[in-house]
Tab-separated table of C-alpha atoms in Angstrom:
chain	number	residue	atom	x	y	z
A	4	MET	CA	14.721	47.242	11.407
A	5	SER	CA	12.913	44.271	13.864
A	6	GLU	CA	14.669	40.850	13.632
A	7	PRO	CA	12.686	38.486	11.588
A	8	ILE	CA	10.020	35.975	13.496
A	9	PRO	CA	12.008	32.391	14.069
A	10	LEU	CA	9.969	30.186	11.586
A	11	ARG	CA	9.597	27.676	14.489
A	12	ASP	CA	7.370	30.761	16.265
A	13	ARG	CA	5.381	31.533	13.375
A	14	LEU	CA	4.049	28.158	12.636
A	15	ARG	CA	3.458	27.918	15.892
A	16	ALA	CA	1.312	30.952	15.740
A	17	LEU	CA	-0.717	29.489	12.871
A	18	PRO	CA	-4.405	28.156	13.904
A	19	THR	CA	-4.498	24.011	12.752
A	20	PHE	CA	-8.348	24.059	12.341
A	21	PRO	CA	-11.211	26.193	12.212
A	22	ARG	CA	-13.087	27.230	15.361
A	23	PRO	CA	-15.470	26.662	16.496
A	24	GLY	CA	-18.135	24.843	14.593
A	25	LEU	CA	-16.238	21.572	13.946
A	26	PRO	CA	-18.770	18.593	13.610
A	27	GLY	CA	-18.143	15.623	16.118
A	28	LEU	CA	-17.727	12.008	15.964
A	29	ASP	CA	-21.131	10.012	17.588
A	30	VAL	CA	-18.981	6.765	18.434
A	31	GLY	CA	-21.906	4.841	19.239
A	32	ALA	CA	-23.923	5.676	16.193
A	33	ALA	CA	-20.653	4.241	13.750
A	34	PRO	CA	-21.597	1.833	11.169
A	35	ALA	CA	-20.657	-1.504	10.939
A	36	THR	CA	-18.004	-1.058	8.532
A	37	PRO	CA	-15.466	1.940	8.025
A	38	HIS	CA	-15.894	1.801	4.640
A	39	GLU	CA	-19.995	3.503	5.541
A	40	LEU	CA	-18.744	5.658	8.018
A	41	PHE	CA	-16.000	6.962	5.333
A	42	THR	CA	-18.368	7.368	2.198
A	43	THR	CA	-20.645	9.635	5.032
A	44	TRP	CA	-17.244	11.930	5.706
A	45	LEU	CA	-15.838	12.123	2.342
A	46	ASP	CA	-19.684	13.422	1.346
A	47	ASP	CA	-19.013	15.924	4.311
A	48	ALA	CA	-16.262	17.142	2.886
A	49	ILE	CA	-17.518	17.985	-0.637
A	50	ASP	CA	-20.732	19.597	0.910
A	51	ALA	CA	-18.221	22.108	3.122
A	52	GLY	CA	-16.205	22.587	-0.399
A	53	VAL	CA	-12.970	21.017	0.509
A	54	LEU	CA	-10.670	21.508	-1.980
A	55	ALA	CA	-10.447	18.062	-4.009
A	56	PRO	CA	-11.699	16.012	-0.964
A	57	HIS	CA	-10.739	12.809	-3.128
A	58	ALA	CA	-7.134	13.854	-2.886
A	59	VAL	CA	-4.906	11.336	-0.626
A	60	VAL	CA	-1.395	11.045	0.189
A	61	LEU	CA	-0.069	7.372	-0.520
A	62	SER	CA	2.620	5.555	1.333
A	63	THR	CA	4.535	2.637	0.123
A	64	ALA	CA	7.898	0.841	1.040
A	65	ASP	CA	10.646	-1.163	-1.591
A	66	ALA	CA	11.352	-4.300	-0.580
A	67	ALA	CA	13.751	-2.377	1.316
A	68	GLY	CA	11.808	-0.732	3.563
A	69	ASN	CA	12.477	2.650	2.150
A	70	VAL	CA	9.362	4.866	2.028
A	71	ARG	CA	7.704	6.845	-0.742
A	72	ALA	CA	4.716	8.940	0.183
A	73	ARG	CA	2.860	11.349	-2.600
A	74	THR	CA	-0.675	12.443	-3.364
A	75	VAL	CA	-3.076	10.580	-5.808
A	76	ILE	CA	-6.605	10.605	-6.691
A	77	LEU	CA	-8.970	8.232	-4.766
A	78	LYS	CA	-11.409	6.671	-7.056
A	79	ASP	CA	-13.560	4.863	-5.642
A	80	VAL	CA	-14.336	2.520	-2.392
A	81	THR	CA	-15.911	-1.050	-2.561
A	82	SER	CA	-16.063	-4.370	-0.309
A	83	ASP	CA	-12.512	-4.184	-2.212
A	84	GLY	CA	-10.941	-1.531	-0.944
A	85	TRP	CA	-10.168	2.206	-1.731
A	86	TRP	CA	-9.227	2.088	-5.658
A	87	PHE	CA	-6.287	4.714	-6.750
A	88	ALA	CA	-4.788	4.462	-10.358
A	89	SER	CA	-1.082	4.312	-12.293
A	90	ARG	CA	1.617	2.800	-14.207
A	91	SER	CA	3.062	-0.363	-13.161
A	92	SER	CA	6.209	0.748	-14.057
A	93	GLY	CA	6.655	3.367	-12.555
A	94	PRO	CA	7.861	4.136	-8.620
A	95	LYS	CA	4.754	3.391	-7.332
A	96	GLY	CA	3.855	0.158	-8.594
A	97	ARG	CA	7.410	-0.824	-8.490
A	98	ASP	CA	6.937	-0.204	-4.958
A	99	LEU	CA	3.681	-2.104	-4.391
A	100	GLU	CA	5.059	-5.195	-6.582
A	101	ALA	CA	7.813	-5.792	-4.148
A	102	ASN	CA	6.183	-4.975	-0.864
A	103	PRO	CA	2.018	-4.498	-1.417
A	104	HIS	CA	1.856	-3.126	2.158
A	105	ALA	CA	0.712	0.533	1.846
A	106	ALA	CA	-1.181	3.611	3.706
A	107	MET	CA	-3.581	5.842	2.432
A	108	THR	CA	-3.978	9.667	4.737
A	109	PHE	CA	-7.266	11.795	3.948
A	110	LEU	CA	-6.906	15.195	5.693
A	111	TRP	CA	-10.047	17.995	5.589
A	112	PRO	CA	-8.788	21.033	7.724
A	113	VAL	CA	-11.615	22.664	7.524
A	114	LEU	CA	-13.858	19.702	9.344
A	115	GLY	CA	-11.125	18.784	11.807
A	116	ARG	CA	-11.070	15.377	10.309
A	117	GLN	CA	-8.344	13.001	9.172
A	118	VAL	CA	-8.752	8.885	7.805
A	119	ARG	CA	-5.840	6.958	7.903
A	120	VAL	CA	-6.253	3.492	6.156
A	121	THR	CA	-3.733	1.033	6.050
A	122	GLY	CA	-3.148	-2.688	4.415
A	123	THR	CA	-2.626	-4.172	1.649
A	124	VAL	CA	-2.841	-3.535	-2.138
A	125	SER	CA	-3.597	-6.063	-4.741
A	126	VAL	CA	-4.380	-5.682	-8.777
A	127	ALA	CA	-7.142	-5.121	-10.532
A	128	ASP	CA	-7.979	-7.475	-13.637
A	129	PRO	CA	-7.406	-5.794	-17.044
A	130	ALA	CA	-10.729	-4.764	-17.825
A	131	THR	CA	-10.668	-2.462	-15.008
A	132	SER	CA	-7.637	-1.039	-15.521
A	133	ARG	CA	-8.245	-0.048	-19.222
A	134	ALA	CA	-11.510	1.041	-18.028
A	135	ASP	CA	-9.768	3.470	-15.629
A	136	PHE	CA	-7.617	4.666	-18.269
A	137	LEU	CA	-10.258	5.197	-20.297
A	138	ALA	CA	-12.213	7.601	-18.404
A	139	ARG	CA	-9.620	10.069	-17.685
A	140	PRO	CA	-9.370	12.792	-19.863
A	141	ASP	CA	-7.264	13.269	-23.193
A	142	LEU	CA	-4.848	15.352	-21.389
A	143	SER	CA	-4.852	13.073	-18.271
A	144	ARG	CA	-4.422	10.215	-20.933
A	145	ALA	CA	-1.935	11.850	-22.768
A	146	ALA	CA	0.311	12.145	-19.351
A	147	GLY	CA	-0.172	8.750	-18.020
A	148	LEU	CA	0.722	7.548	-21.592
A	149	VAL	CA	4.754	9.057	-21.353
A	150	ASN	CA	6.503	6.376	-19.756
A	151	ARG	CA	9.069	8.194	-18.210
A	152	GLN	CA	7.537	8.826	-14.457
A	153	SER	CA	10.265	9.709	-12.322
A	154	GLU	CA	13.557	9.599	-14.721
A	155	PRO	CA	15.457	12.297	-14.945
A	156	LEU	CA	14.465	15.301	-17.616
A	157	GLY	CA	17.214	17.208	-19.511
A	158	SER	CA	14.820	19.928	-20.042
A	159	LEU	CA	10.711	21.205	-19.762
A	160	ALA	CA	11.063	20.974	-24.107
A	161	GLU	CA	11.896	17.536	-23.659
A	162	TYR	CA	8.672	16.455	-21.832
A	163	ASP	CA	6.668	19.008	-23.900
A	164	ALA	CA	7.727	16.957	-27.282
A	165	ALA	CA	6.926	13.523	-25.456
A	166	PHE	CA	3.833	14.947	-23.688
A	167	ALA	CA	2.432	16.632	-27.660
A	168	ALA	CA	3.582	13.666	-29.335
A	169	ALA	CA	1.627	11.329	-26.880
A	170	LEU	CA	-1.561	13.839	-26.845
A	171	ASP	CA	-1.676	13.089	-30.800
A	172	ALA	CA	-1.823	9.399	-30.093
A	173	VAL	CA	-4.901	9.592	-27.606
A	174	THR	CA	-6.607	11.923	-30.333
A	175	ALA	CA	-6.269	9.886	-33.142
A	176	ASP	CA	-7.140	6.641	-31.601
A	177	PRO	CA	-9.700	6.934	-28.119
A	178	GLY	CA	-8.873	3.506	-27.048
A	179	LEU	CA	-5.570	3.841	-26.925
A	180	VAL	CA	-4.273	2.845	-23.262
A	181	ALA	CA	-1.117	2.661	-21.837
A	182	PRO	CA	0.165	-0.786	-21.309
A	183	ASP	CA	0.963	-0.953	-17.997
A	184	TRP	CA	-2.187	1.148	-16.761
A	185	THR	CA	-3.020	-0.337	-13.514
A	186	ALA	CA	-5.835	-0.123	-11.146
A	187	PHE	CA	-4.955	-0.604	-7.118
A	188	ALA	CA	-7.489	-1.619	-4.821
A	189	LEU	CA	-6.006	-0.833	-1.020
A	190	ALA	CA	-8.109	-3.409	0.982
A	191	PRO	CA	-7.892	-2.092	4.730
A	192	THR	CA	-6.956	-4.255	7.645
A	193	GLU	CA	-7.321	-0.848	10.029
A	194	VAL	CA	-9.286	2.445	9.195
A	195	GLU	CA	-8.681	5.196	11.824
A	196	PHE	CA	-11.017	8.009	12.027
A	197	TRP	CA	-9.336	10.774	13.780
A	198	GLN	CA	-12.112	13.884	14.885
A	199	ALA	CA	-11.003	16.867	16.033
A	200	SER	CA	-13.332	19.244	18.666
A	201	ASP	CA	-13.509	22.470	19.520
A	202	GLU	CA	-12.637	22.089	23.032
A	203	GLY	CA	-11.079	19.511	25.174
A	204	PRO	CA	-9.308	16.252	22.941
A	205	HIS	CA	-9.906	14.945	19.969
A	206	VAL	CA	-11.805	11.634	19.305
A	207	ARG	CA	-9.776	8.347	17.312
A	208	LEU	CA	-12.235	5.753	16.353
A	209	LEU	CA	-10.297	2.386	15.413
A	210	TYR	CA	-11.811	-0.264	12.642
A	211	ARG	CA	-10.039	-3.439	12.856
A	212	GLN	CA	-10.677	-6.062	10.475
A	213	GLY	CA	-11.680	-9.300	11.931
A	214	ASP	CA	-11.689	-12.850	10.836
A	215	THR	CA	-15.830	-12.638	9.741
A	216	ASP	CA	-16.541	-9.164	10.846
A	217	TRP	CA	-14.963	-5.094	11.640
A	218	THR	CA	-14.510	-4.530	15.092
A	219	THR	CA	-13.814	-1.024	16.856
A	220	GLY	CA	-12.096	0.573	19.656
A	221	LEU	CA	-11.311	4.328	20.934
A	222	LEU	CA	-7.622	5.258	20.723
A	223	TRP	CA	-6.074	7.599	23.188
A	224	PRO	CA	-5.866	11.228	21.942
């Protein structure tokens, strides 16, 4: 029997991006704000059939600097920032209350693209948070209503019972909202666009928020 291939060698042999045919990044034609370029890239990912192109890794840290990362769903991009939502009583909400600095990382491998958004998170007004919760499907609203996120769970049956009760509640009351459901906006101070290429180094374009507008510059690969 042959020796198994070491994991390091198997990982090194995996392709990173499909080749050839990756799109480019025309730095000279970059728009004035990162919001515009991000929306274009997101549309490209949607058109390319990327699975869950709006999924994003959100990284937060507590007051002691302990970092946590998880995947959330992007809800919108406006002049206020990149939007997501969660319970304020959960780990994300507690981290952001203690330390509002956060980062988002988008990865669309089929296009060889990555976007990093870094900045400060603010809390939306209650009406915006309520509207976000009510826009969710019933099953998602029920999951959001079960207010024990990330606590130890004794059994799956225990969760099933809590979820069933929450689903009955949201079905009976279409206007029911989790009391601490919160919409958040990450207002960026920096946004980096990373584009791989078929041959040669990748391109990194960084937007920085100035006093009145955005500045752009290239980064070494």
